[in-house]
Rosetta silent file (secondary structure, phi, psi, omega in degrees, C-alpha in Angstrom):
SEQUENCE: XXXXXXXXXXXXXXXXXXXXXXXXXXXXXXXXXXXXXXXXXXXXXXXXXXXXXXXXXXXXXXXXXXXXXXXXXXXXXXXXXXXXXXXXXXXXXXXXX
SCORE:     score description
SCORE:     0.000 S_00000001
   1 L     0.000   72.763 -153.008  109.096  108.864  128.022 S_00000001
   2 L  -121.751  -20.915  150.265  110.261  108.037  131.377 S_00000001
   3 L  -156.695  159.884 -155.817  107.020  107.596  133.021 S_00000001
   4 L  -115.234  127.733 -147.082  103.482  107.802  131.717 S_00000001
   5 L  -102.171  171.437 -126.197  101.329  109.481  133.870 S_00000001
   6 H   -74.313  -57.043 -167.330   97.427  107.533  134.716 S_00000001
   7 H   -47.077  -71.150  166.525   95.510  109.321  131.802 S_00000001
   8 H   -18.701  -71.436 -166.922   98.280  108.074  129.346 S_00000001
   9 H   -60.315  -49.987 -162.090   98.681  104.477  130.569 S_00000001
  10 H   -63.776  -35.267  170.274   94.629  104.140  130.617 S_00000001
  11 H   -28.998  -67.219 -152.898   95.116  105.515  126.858 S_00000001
  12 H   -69.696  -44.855  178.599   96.963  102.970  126.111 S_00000001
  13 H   -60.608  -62.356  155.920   95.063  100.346  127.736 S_00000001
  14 H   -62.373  -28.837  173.639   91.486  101.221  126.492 S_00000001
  15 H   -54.901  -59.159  172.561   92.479  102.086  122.841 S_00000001
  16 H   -38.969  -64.373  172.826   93.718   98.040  122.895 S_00000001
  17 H   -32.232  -60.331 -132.033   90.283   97.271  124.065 S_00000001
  18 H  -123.759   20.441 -165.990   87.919   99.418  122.478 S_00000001
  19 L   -90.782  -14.366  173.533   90.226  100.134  118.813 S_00000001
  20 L  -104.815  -17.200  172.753   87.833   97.516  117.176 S_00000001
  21 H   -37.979  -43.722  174.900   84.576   97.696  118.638 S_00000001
  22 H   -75.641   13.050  163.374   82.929   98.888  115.789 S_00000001
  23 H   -71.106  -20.123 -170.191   83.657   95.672  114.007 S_00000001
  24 L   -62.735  167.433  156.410   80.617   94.286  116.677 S_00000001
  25 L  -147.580  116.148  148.625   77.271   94.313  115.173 S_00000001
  26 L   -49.475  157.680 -175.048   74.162   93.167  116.912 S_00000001
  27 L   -72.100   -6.698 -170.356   71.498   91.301  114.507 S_00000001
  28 H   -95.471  -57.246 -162.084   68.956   94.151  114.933 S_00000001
  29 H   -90.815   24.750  168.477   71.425   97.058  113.810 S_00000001
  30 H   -91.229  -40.290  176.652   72.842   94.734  110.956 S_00000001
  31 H   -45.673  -40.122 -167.836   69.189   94.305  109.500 S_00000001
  32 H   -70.873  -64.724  176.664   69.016   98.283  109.712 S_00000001
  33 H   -33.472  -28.642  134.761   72.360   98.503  107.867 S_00000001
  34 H   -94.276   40.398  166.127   71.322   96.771  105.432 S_00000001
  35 H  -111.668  -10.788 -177.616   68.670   98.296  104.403 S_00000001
  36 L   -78.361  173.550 -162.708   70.272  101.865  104.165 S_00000001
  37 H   -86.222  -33.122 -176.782   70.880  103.197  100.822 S_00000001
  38 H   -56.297  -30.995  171.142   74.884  103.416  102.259 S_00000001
  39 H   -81.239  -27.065  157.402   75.144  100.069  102.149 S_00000001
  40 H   -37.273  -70.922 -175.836   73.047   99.626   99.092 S_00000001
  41 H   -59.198  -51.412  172.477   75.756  101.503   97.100 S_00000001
  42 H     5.462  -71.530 -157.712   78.077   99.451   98.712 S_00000001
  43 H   -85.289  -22.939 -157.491   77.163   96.724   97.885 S_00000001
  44 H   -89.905    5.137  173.280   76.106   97.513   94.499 S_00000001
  45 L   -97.978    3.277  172.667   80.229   98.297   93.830 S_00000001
  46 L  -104.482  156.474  178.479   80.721   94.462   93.958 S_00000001
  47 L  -122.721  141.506  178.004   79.988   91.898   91.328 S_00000001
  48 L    86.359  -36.579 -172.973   79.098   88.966   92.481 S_00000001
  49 L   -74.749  146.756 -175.595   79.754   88.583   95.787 S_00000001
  50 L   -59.045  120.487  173.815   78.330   86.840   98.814 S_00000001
  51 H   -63.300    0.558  172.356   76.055   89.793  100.794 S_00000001
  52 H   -71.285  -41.509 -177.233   77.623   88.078  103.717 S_00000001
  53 H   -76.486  -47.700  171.859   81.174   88.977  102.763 S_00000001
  54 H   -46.838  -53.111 -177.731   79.937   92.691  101.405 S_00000001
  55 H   -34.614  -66.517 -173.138   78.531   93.241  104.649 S_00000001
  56 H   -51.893  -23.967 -177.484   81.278   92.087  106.313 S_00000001
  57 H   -88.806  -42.462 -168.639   83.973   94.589  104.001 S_00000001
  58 H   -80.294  -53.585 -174.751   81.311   97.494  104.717 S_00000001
  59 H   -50.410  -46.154  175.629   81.504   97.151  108.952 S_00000001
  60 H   -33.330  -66.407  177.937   85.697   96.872  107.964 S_00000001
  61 H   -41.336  -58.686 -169.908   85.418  100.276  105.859 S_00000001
  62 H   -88.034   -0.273 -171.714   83.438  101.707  108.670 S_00000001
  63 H   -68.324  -48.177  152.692   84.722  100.197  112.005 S_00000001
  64 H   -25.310  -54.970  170.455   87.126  103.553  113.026 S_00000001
  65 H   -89.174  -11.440  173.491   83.948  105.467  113.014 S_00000001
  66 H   -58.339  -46.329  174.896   81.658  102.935  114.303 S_00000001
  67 H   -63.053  -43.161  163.313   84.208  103.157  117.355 S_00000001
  68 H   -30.740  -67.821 -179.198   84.315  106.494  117.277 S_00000001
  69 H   -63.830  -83.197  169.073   80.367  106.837  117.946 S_00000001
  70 H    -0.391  -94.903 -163.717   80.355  103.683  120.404 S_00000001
  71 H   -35.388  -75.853 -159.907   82.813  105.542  122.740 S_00000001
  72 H   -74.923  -14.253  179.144   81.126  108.707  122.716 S_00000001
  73 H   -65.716  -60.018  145.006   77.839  107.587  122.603 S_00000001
  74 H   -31.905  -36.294 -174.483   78.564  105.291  125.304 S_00000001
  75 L  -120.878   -3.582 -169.943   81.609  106.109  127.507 S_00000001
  76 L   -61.569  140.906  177.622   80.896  109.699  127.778 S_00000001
  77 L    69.515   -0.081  175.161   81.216  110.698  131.917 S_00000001
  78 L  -105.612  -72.454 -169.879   82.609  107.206  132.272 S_00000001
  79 L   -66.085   88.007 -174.315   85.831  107.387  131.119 S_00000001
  80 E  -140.291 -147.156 -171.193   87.549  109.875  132.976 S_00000001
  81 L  -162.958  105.193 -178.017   90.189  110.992  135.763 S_00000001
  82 L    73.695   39.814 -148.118   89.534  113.168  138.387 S_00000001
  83 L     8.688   59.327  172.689   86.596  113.815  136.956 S_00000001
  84 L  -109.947  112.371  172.617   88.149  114.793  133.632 S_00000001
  85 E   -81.471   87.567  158.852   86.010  113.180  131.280 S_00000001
  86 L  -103.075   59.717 -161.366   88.403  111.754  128.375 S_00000001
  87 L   -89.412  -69.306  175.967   86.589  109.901  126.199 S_00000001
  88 H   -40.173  -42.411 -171.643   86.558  112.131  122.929 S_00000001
  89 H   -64.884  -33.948 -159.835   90.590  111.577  123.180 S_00000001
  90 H   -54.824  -61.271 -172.141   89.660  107.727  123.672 S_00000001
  91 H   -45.273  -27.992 -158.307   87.492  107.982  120.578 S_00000001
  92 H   -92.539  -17.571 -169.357   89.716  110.153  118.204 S_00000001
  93 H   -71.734  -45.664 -174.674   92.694  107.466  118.954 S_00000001
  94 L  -104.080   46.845  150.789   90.485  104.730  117.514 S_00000001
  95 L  -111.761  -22.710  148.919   89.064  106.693  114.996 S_00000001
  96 L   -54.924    5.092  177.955   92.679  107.229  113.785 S_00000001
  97 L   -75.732    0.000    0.000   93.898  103.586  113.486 S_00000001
């Protein structure tokens, strides 16, 4: 590993960025989240609990794939090199965290 060639280093760089993005939630796609039946079961595996904190446990569970989709929905044709579009690699690194 004696030098890292552009693609690499940007690897490295955007996973640090972009390995959490699917913890964001705007206030529009939290209302849709909760209302799906996946979070319904969710939620419905807790006793007790504040729906602020379930919520908050369910984006946790789901933030690797939330990132996943973000990236590709998003970054596709953006991220690339030489017009090598490497995005899907971007995505599968932070869907693997």
């Amino acid at each position: 590993m004696d030098v890292l060639n552009p693609i690499e280093l940007s690897l490295i760089i955007y996973s640090a960025f972009f390995h959490d993005i699917g913890m964001a939630c705007s206030d529009d796609e939290k209302s849709k989240l909760i209302d799906s039946k996946e979070f319904k079961d969710f939620y419905n595996s807790f006793e007790d609990e504040d729906r602020d904190f379930v919520f908050s446990e369910f984006i946790r569970k789901n933030h690797a794939q939330r990132s996943y989709d973000f990236i590709t929905k998003n970054y596709k044709k953006i991220i690339s090199y030489k017009n090598i579009d490497y995005s899907e690699c971007l995505a599968n690194i932070c869907l693997g965290h």
